[in-house]
mmCIF file of C-alpha atoms in Angstrom:
data_model
loop_
_atom_site.group_PDB
_atom_site.id
_atom_site.type_symbol
_atom_site.label_atom_id
_atom_site.label_comp_id
_atom_site.label_asym_id
_atom_site.label_seq_id
_atom_site.Cartn_x
_atom_site.Cartn_y
_atom_site.Cartn_z
ATOM 1 C CA MET A 104 -70.945 -0.783 7.980
ATOM 2 C CA ARG A 105 -68.233 -3.071 7.453
ATOM 3 C CA THR A 106 -67.805 -3.608 3.646
ATOM 4 C CA ARG A 107 -66.001 -5.925 1.279
ATOM 5 C CA VAL A 108 -65.898 -5.554 -2.278
ATOM 6 C CA TYR A 109 -65.805 -8.403 -4.857
ATOM 7 C CA ILE A 110 -64.446 -7.590 -8.254
ATOM 8 C CA ASP A 111 -64.753 -9.606 -11.275
ATOM 9 C CA GLY A 112 -61.579 -8.039 -12.968
ATOM 10 C CA PHE A 113 -62.455 -8.857 -16.555
ATOM 11 C CA ASN A 114 -65.898 -7.622 -16.217
ATOM 12 C CA LEU A 115 -64.622 -4.479 -15.046
ATOM 13 C CA TYR A 116 -61.904 -4.361 -17.874
ATOM 14 C CA TYR A 117 -64.402 -4.962 -20.792
ATOM 15 C CA GLY A 118 -67.231 -3.236 -19.135
ATOM 16 C CA CYS A 119 -65.725 0.019 -18.493
ATOM 17 C CA LEU A 120 -61.904 0.285 -19.082
ATOM 18 C CA LYS A 121 -61.181 -1.080 -22.287
ATOM 19 C CA GLY A 122 -60.286 1.726 -24.564
ATOM 20 C CA THR A 123 -60.019 4.473 -21.780
ATOM 21 C CA PRO A 124 -56.974 5.909 -20.354
ATOM 22 C CA HIS A 125 -58.300 4.656 -16.660
ATOM 23 C CA LYS A 126 -56.624 1.471 -16.644
ATOM 24 C CA TRP A 127 -53.888 2.435 -14.009
ATOM 25 C CA LEU A 128 -56.970 2.098 -11.625
ATOM 26 C CA ASN A 129 -56.665 1.771 -7.837
ATOM 27 C CA PRO A 130 -59.794 -0.144 -7.027
ATOM 28 C CA HIS A 131 -59.812 0.370 -3.263
ATOM 29 C CA ALA A 132 -59.468 4.399 -3.665
ATOM 30 C CA LEU A 133 -62.556 3.687 -6.657
ATOM 31 C CA CYS A 134 -64.781 1.948 -4.025
ATOM 32 C CA SER A 135 -64.259 4.023 -1.141
ATOM 33 C CA ALA A 136 -64.912 7.284 -3.351
ATOM 34 C CA LEU A 137 -68.278 5.504 -4.650
ATOM 35 C CA LEU A 138 -69.345 3.905 -1.022
ATOM 36 C CA PRO A 139 -68.447 7.348 1.047
ATOM 37 C CA ARG A 140 -71.023 5.955 3.933
ATOM 38 C CA ASN A 141 -69.233 2.620 4.178
ATOM 39 C CA GLN A 142 -65.904 1.347 5.699
ATOM 40 C CA VAL A 143 -64.379 -0.435 2.646
ATOM 41 C CA ASP A 144 -62.157 -3.120 4.854
ATOM 42 C CA HIS A 145 -61.167 -5.668 2.144
ATOM 43 C CA VAL A 146 -61.269 -5.686 -1.516
ATOM 44 C CA ARG A 147 -61.023 -8.976 -3.265
ATOM 45 C CA TYR A 148 -60.076 -8.720 -7.027
ATOM 46 C CA PHE A 149 -60.405 -11.743 -9.436
ATOM 47 C CA THR A 150 -58.543 -12.240 -12.452
ATOM 48 C CA ALA A 151 -56.451 -14.736 -14.471
ATOM 49 C CA ARG A 152 -52.790 -14.137 -16.106
ATOM 50 C CA ILE A 153 -52.774 -13.390 -19.620
ATOM 51 C CA SER A 154 -50.174 -14.485 -22.156
ATOM 52 C CA ALA A 155 -48.502 -12.624 -24.773
ATOM 53 C CA ARG A 156 -50.094 -12.476 -28.086
ATOM 54 C CA PRO A 157 -48.494 -12.053 -31.449
ATOM 55 C CA ASN A 158 -50.565 -8.743 -31.765
ATOM 56 C CA ASP A 159 -49.518 -7.672 -28.717
ATOM 57 C CA PRO A 160 -46.324 -8.985 -27.056
ATOM 58 C CA ASP A 161 -46.082 -6.730 -24.068
ATOM 59 C CA GLN A 162 -49.944 -7.718 -22.839
ATOM 60 C CA ALA A 163 -48.562 -9.734 -19.904
ATOM 61 C CA VAL A 164 -46.118 -7.393 -18.945
ATOM 62 C CA ARG A 165 -48.434 -4.480 -18.447
ATOM 63 C CA GLN A 166 -50.744 -7.007 -16.366
ATOM 64 C CA GLN A 167 -47.852 -8.142 -14.491
ATOM 65 C CA THR A 168 -47.148 -4.330 -13.490
ATOM 66 C CA TYR A 169 -50.531 -3.692 -12.784
ATOM 67 C CA LEU A 170 -50.834 -6.681 -10.466
ATOM 68 C CA ARG A 171 -47.638 -5.414 -8.836
ATOM 69 C CA ALA A 172 -49.528 -2.047 -8.201
ATOM 70 C CA LEU A 173 -52.737 -3.672 -6.575
ATOM 71 C CA ALA A 174 -50.064 -5.374 -4.017
ATOM 72 C CA THR A 175 -48.865 -1.927 -2.837
ATOM 73 C CA ILE A 176 -52.282 -1.718 -1.400
ATOM 74 C CA PRO A 177 -52.714 -3.630 2.012
ATOM 75 C CA GLU A 178 -56.612 -3.503 1.705
ATOM 76 C CA ILE A 179 -56.613 -5.693 -1.743
ATOM 77 C CA THR A 180 -56.307 -9.179 -2.163
ATOM 78 C CA VAL A 181 -55.579 -10.495 -5.823
ATOM 79 C CA HIS A 182 -57.101 -14.081 -6.571
ATOM 80 C CA LEU A 183 -55.705 -15.906 -9.559
ATOM 81 C CA GLY A 184 -57.674 -18.160 -11.923
ATOM 82 C CA HIS A 185 -56.195 -19.436 -15.393
ATOM 83 C CA PHE A 186 -56.860 -19.281 -19.180
ATOM 84 C CA LEU A 187 -57.365 -22.434 -21.336
ATOM 85 C CA THR A 188 -56.519 -21.767 -24.957
ATOM 86 C CA HIS A 189 -57.273 -24.204 -27.614
ATOM 87 C CA GLU A 190 -58.092 -24.377 -31.363
ATOM 88 C CA VAL A 191 -61.979 -25.013 -32.096
ATOM 89 C CA THR A 192 -63.942 -24.568 -35.033
ATOM 90 C CA MET A 193 -66.557 -22.025 -35.243
ATOM 91 C CA PRO A 194 -69.131 -21.527 -38.003
ATOM 92 C CA ASP A 195 -68.264 -18.308 -40.148
ATOM 93 C CA ALA A 196 -70.567 -15.669 -39.654
ATOM 94 C CA ALA A 197 -71.020 -14.475 -43.510
ATOM 95 C CA ALA A 198 -71.792 -17.955 -44.445
ATOM 96 C CA TRP A 199 -73.888 -18.578 -41.619
ATOM 97 C CA ALA A 200 -76.282 -15.292 -42.269
ATOM 98 C CA ALA A 201 -76.294 -16.606 -46.187
ATOM 99 C CA GLY A 202 -77.728 -20.083 -44.661
ATOM 100 C CA ARG A 203 -74.643 -22.175 -45.558
ATOM 101 C CA TYR A 204 -72.306 -23.493 -42.613
ATOM 102 C CA ARG A 205 -68.545 -22.893 -43.327
ATOM 103 C CA GLY A 206 -66.576 -23.899 -40.700
ATOM 104 C CA VAL A 207 -63.436 -22.002 -39.721
ATOM 105 C CA ARG A 208 -60.429 -23.046 -37.204
ATOM 106 C CA VAL A 209 -59.834 -20.165 -34.809
ATOM 107 C CA ILE A 210 -57.932 -19.919 -31.362
ATOM 108 C CA LYS A 211 -60.473 -19.683 -28.534
ATOM 109 C CA THR A 212 -59.136 -18.362 -25.111
ATOM 110 C CA GLU A 213 -61.337 -18.873 -22.030
ATOM 111 C CA GLU A 214 -60.851 -17.320 -18.698
ATOM 112 C CA LYS A 215 -61.544 -20.469 -15.818
ATOM 113 C CA GLY A 216 -61.924 -19.926 -12.319
ATOM 114 C CA SER A 217 -62.367 -16.458 -11.668
ATOM 115 C CA ASP A 218 -66.390 -16.465 -11.126
ATOM 116 C CA VAL A 219 -66.271 -19.445 -9.157
ATOM 117 C CA ASN A 220 -63.660 -18.234 -6.962
ATOM 118 C CA LEU A 221 -65.787 -14.777 -6.185
ATOM 119 C CA ALA A 222 -68.570 -16.639 -5.559
ATOM 120 C CA THR A 223 -66.591 -18.971 -2.945
ATOM 121 C CA HIS A 224 -65.131 -16.096 -1.161
ATOM 122 C CA LEU A 225 -68.255 -14.274 -1.114
ATOM 123 C CA LEU A 226 -70.108 -17.095 0.506
ATOM 124 C CA MET A 227 -67.199 -17.906 2.848
ATOM 125 C CA ASP A 228 -66.942 -14.392 4.187
ATOM 126 C CA ALA A 229 -70.360 -14.252 4.769
ATOM 127 C CA PHE A 230 -70.564 -17.489 6.459
ATOM 128 C CA ASP A 231 -67.494 -15.886 8.751
ATOM 129 C CA ASP A 232 -69.270 -12.730 9.568
ATOM 130 C CA ALA A 233 -66.594 -10.880 7.738
ATOM 131 C CA PHE A 234 -68.960 -7.919 6.546
ATOM 132 C CA ASP A 235 -72.138 -6.582 6.976
ATOM 133 C CA MET A 236 -72.430 -5.374 2.985
ATOM 134 C CA ALA A 237 -70.902 -6.951 0.215
ATOM 135 C CA VAL A 238 -70.429 -4.988 -2.850
ATOM 136 C CA VAL A 239 -70.017 -7.059 -6.073
ATOM 137 C CA VAL A 240 -68.237 -5.285 -9.026
ATOM 138 C CA SER A 241 -69.721 -7.143 -11.931
ATOM 139 C CA ASN A 242 -72.933 -7.668 -14.169
ATOM 140 C CA ASP A 243 -72.544 -11.217 -14.374
ATOM 141 C CA SER A 244 -75.774 -13.176 -13.979
ATOM 142 C CA ASP A 245 -73.890 -16.138 -12.874
ATOM 143 C CA LEU A 246 -73.049 -14.697 -9.426
ATOM 144 C CA LYS A 247 -77.313 -14.820 -9.139
ATOM 145 C CA GLU A 248 -77.321 -17.742 -6.743
ATOM 146 C CA PRO A 249 -74.322 -16.693 -4.407
ATOM 147 C CA MET A 250 -75.791 -13.150 -3.987
ATOM 148 C CA ALA A 251 -79.108 -14.569 -3.081
ATOM 149 C CA LEU A 252 -77.838 -16.813 -0.483
ATOM 150 C CA VAL A 253 -75.731 -13.567 1.000
ATOM 151 C CA ARG A 254 -78.835 -11.749 0.898
ATOM 152 C CA ASN A 255 -81.325 -14.314 2.113
ATOM 153 C CA ARG A 256 -79.431 -17.083 4.235
ATOM 154 C CA PHE A 257 -76.885 -14.968 5.734
ATOM 155 C CA LYS A 258 -79.173 -11.723 5.864
ATOM 156 C CA LYS A 259 -76.213 -9.508 5.049
ATOM 157 C CA GLY A 260 -76.547 -6.512 2.613
ATOM 158 C CA ILE A 261 -75.746 -6.778 -1.146
ATOM 159 C CA GLY A 262 -74.888 -3.931 -3.665
ATOM 160 C CA ILE A 263 -73.527 -3.787 -7.137
ATOM 161 C CA LEU A 264 -70.941 -1.447 -8.610
ATOM 162 C CA ASN A 265 -71.864 -1.773 -12.434
ATOM 163 C CA PRO A 266 -69.162 -1.520 -14.779
ATOM 164 C CA GLN A 267 -71.757 -2.248 -17.904
ATOM 165 C CA GLN A 268 -74.576 0.335 -19.228
ATOM 166 C CA ASN A 269 -77.296 -1.963 -18.315
ATOM 167 C CA VAL A 270 -77.778 -4.090 -15.264
ATOM 168 C CA SER A 271 -78.523 -7.681 -15.416
ATOM 169 C CA ARG A 272 -82.137 -8.617 -14.875
ATOM 170 C CA ALA A 273 -81.224 -11.754 -12.780
ATOM 171 C CA LEU A 274 -79.055 -9.493 -10.284
ATOM 172 C CA GLN A 275 -81.112 -6.334 -10.014
ATOM 173 C CA PRO A 276 -83.696 -7.659 -7.534
ATOM 174 C CA LEU A 277 -81.017 -8.952 -5.197
ATOM 175 C CA ALA A 278 -79.341 -5.651 -4.749
ATOM 176 C CA HIS A 279 -79.770 -3.230 -1.888
ATOM 177 C CA PHE A 280 -78.429 -0.721 -4.164
ATOM 178 C CA ILE A 281 -77.052 -0.220 -7.444
ATOM 179 C CA LYS A 282 -74.499 2.503 -8.561
ATOM 180 C CA PRO A 283 -72.854 2.806 -12.162
ATOM 181 C CA ILE A 284 -69.154 3.380 -12.550
ATOM 182 C CA ARG A 285 -68.714 6.346 -14.430
ATOM 183 C CA GLY A 286 -65.445 7.680 -16.207
ATOM 184 C CA GLY A 287 -65.165 10.551 -13.689
ATOM 185 C CA ALA A 288 -64.979 8.381 -10.891
ATOM 186 C CA LEU A 289 -62.366 6.321 -12.696
ATOM 187 C CA ALA A 290 -60.419 9.251 -13.666
ATOM 188 C CA ALA A 291 -60.115 10.274 -10.026
ATOM 189 C CA ALA A 292 -59.212 6.853 -8.789
ATOM 190 C CA GLN A 293 -55.808 6.343 -10.723
ATOM 191 C CA PHE A 294 -52.599 4.888 -9.048
ATOM 192 C CA PRO A 295 -49.687 7.628 -9.083
ATOM 193 C CA ALA A 296 -47.540 7.073 -12.241
ATOM 194 C CA GLN A 297 -44.632 6.077 -9.934
ATOM 195 C CA LEU A 298 -44.870 3.529 -7.256
ATOM 196 C CA THR A 299 -42.488 1.942 -5.062
ATOM 197 C CA ASP A 300 -42.544 -1.972 -3.136
ATOM 198 C CA ASN A 301 -40.327 -3.901 -1.832
ATOM 199 C CA ALA A 302 -38.419 -4.499 -4.992
ATOM 200 C CA GLY A 303 -37.898 -0.974 -5.677
ATOM 201 C CA VAL A 304 -39.580 1.631 -8.037
ATOM 202 C CA PHE A 305 -41.693 0.754 -10.878
ATOM 203 C CA GLN A 306 -43.785 3.117 -13.347
ATOM 204 C CA LYS A 307 -47.145 2.998 -14.978
ATOM 205 C CA PRO A 308 -46.820 1.056 -18.511
ATOM 206 C CA VAL A 309 -46.102 3.527 -21.272
ATOM 207 C CA ARG A 310 -49.149 2.488 -23.312
ATOM 208 C CA TRP A 311 -51.647 2.880 -20.423
#
């Protein structure tokens, strides 16, 4: 069965990779292992470039190295959104709980574009008859409408590889199958510590 996978990179990261030793993940190897009866022709990976932070100045370098690793797999295409960072006033939690309002200036970072990009490519690939089964790696209920269209309008199969503990109630009725992503599968689908591309040899980041 012709299968395309659509990965919400940040949903995957915060759902089952953050705080684990499995961040050096080969998504195509993971999906192929979790879908042994499917022909995983293409993996679309949606993310946004992050910036260095005062408490983690190497964050952007690690991400760039990982994007470089993804580019070594011909079946993977990376689609980039962007981040918006700005100051906003938010209520202080302790004061709010005590029935008072105290505004605190904070730095708010928002990812823009990834969910829209994922939905767009999911629908366009369905329109182009590029797959028989679309597998979404996300638990974001914002994807309900495009997933419903793929299933009901285009009569394609929909699967979910769920990176989080619970499944979105909005998405659950739309899926022909749902599989969890467990630690063992992540551990078995890691890139080699050393990779080579057109620019030369590079290594898995030390802190990863």
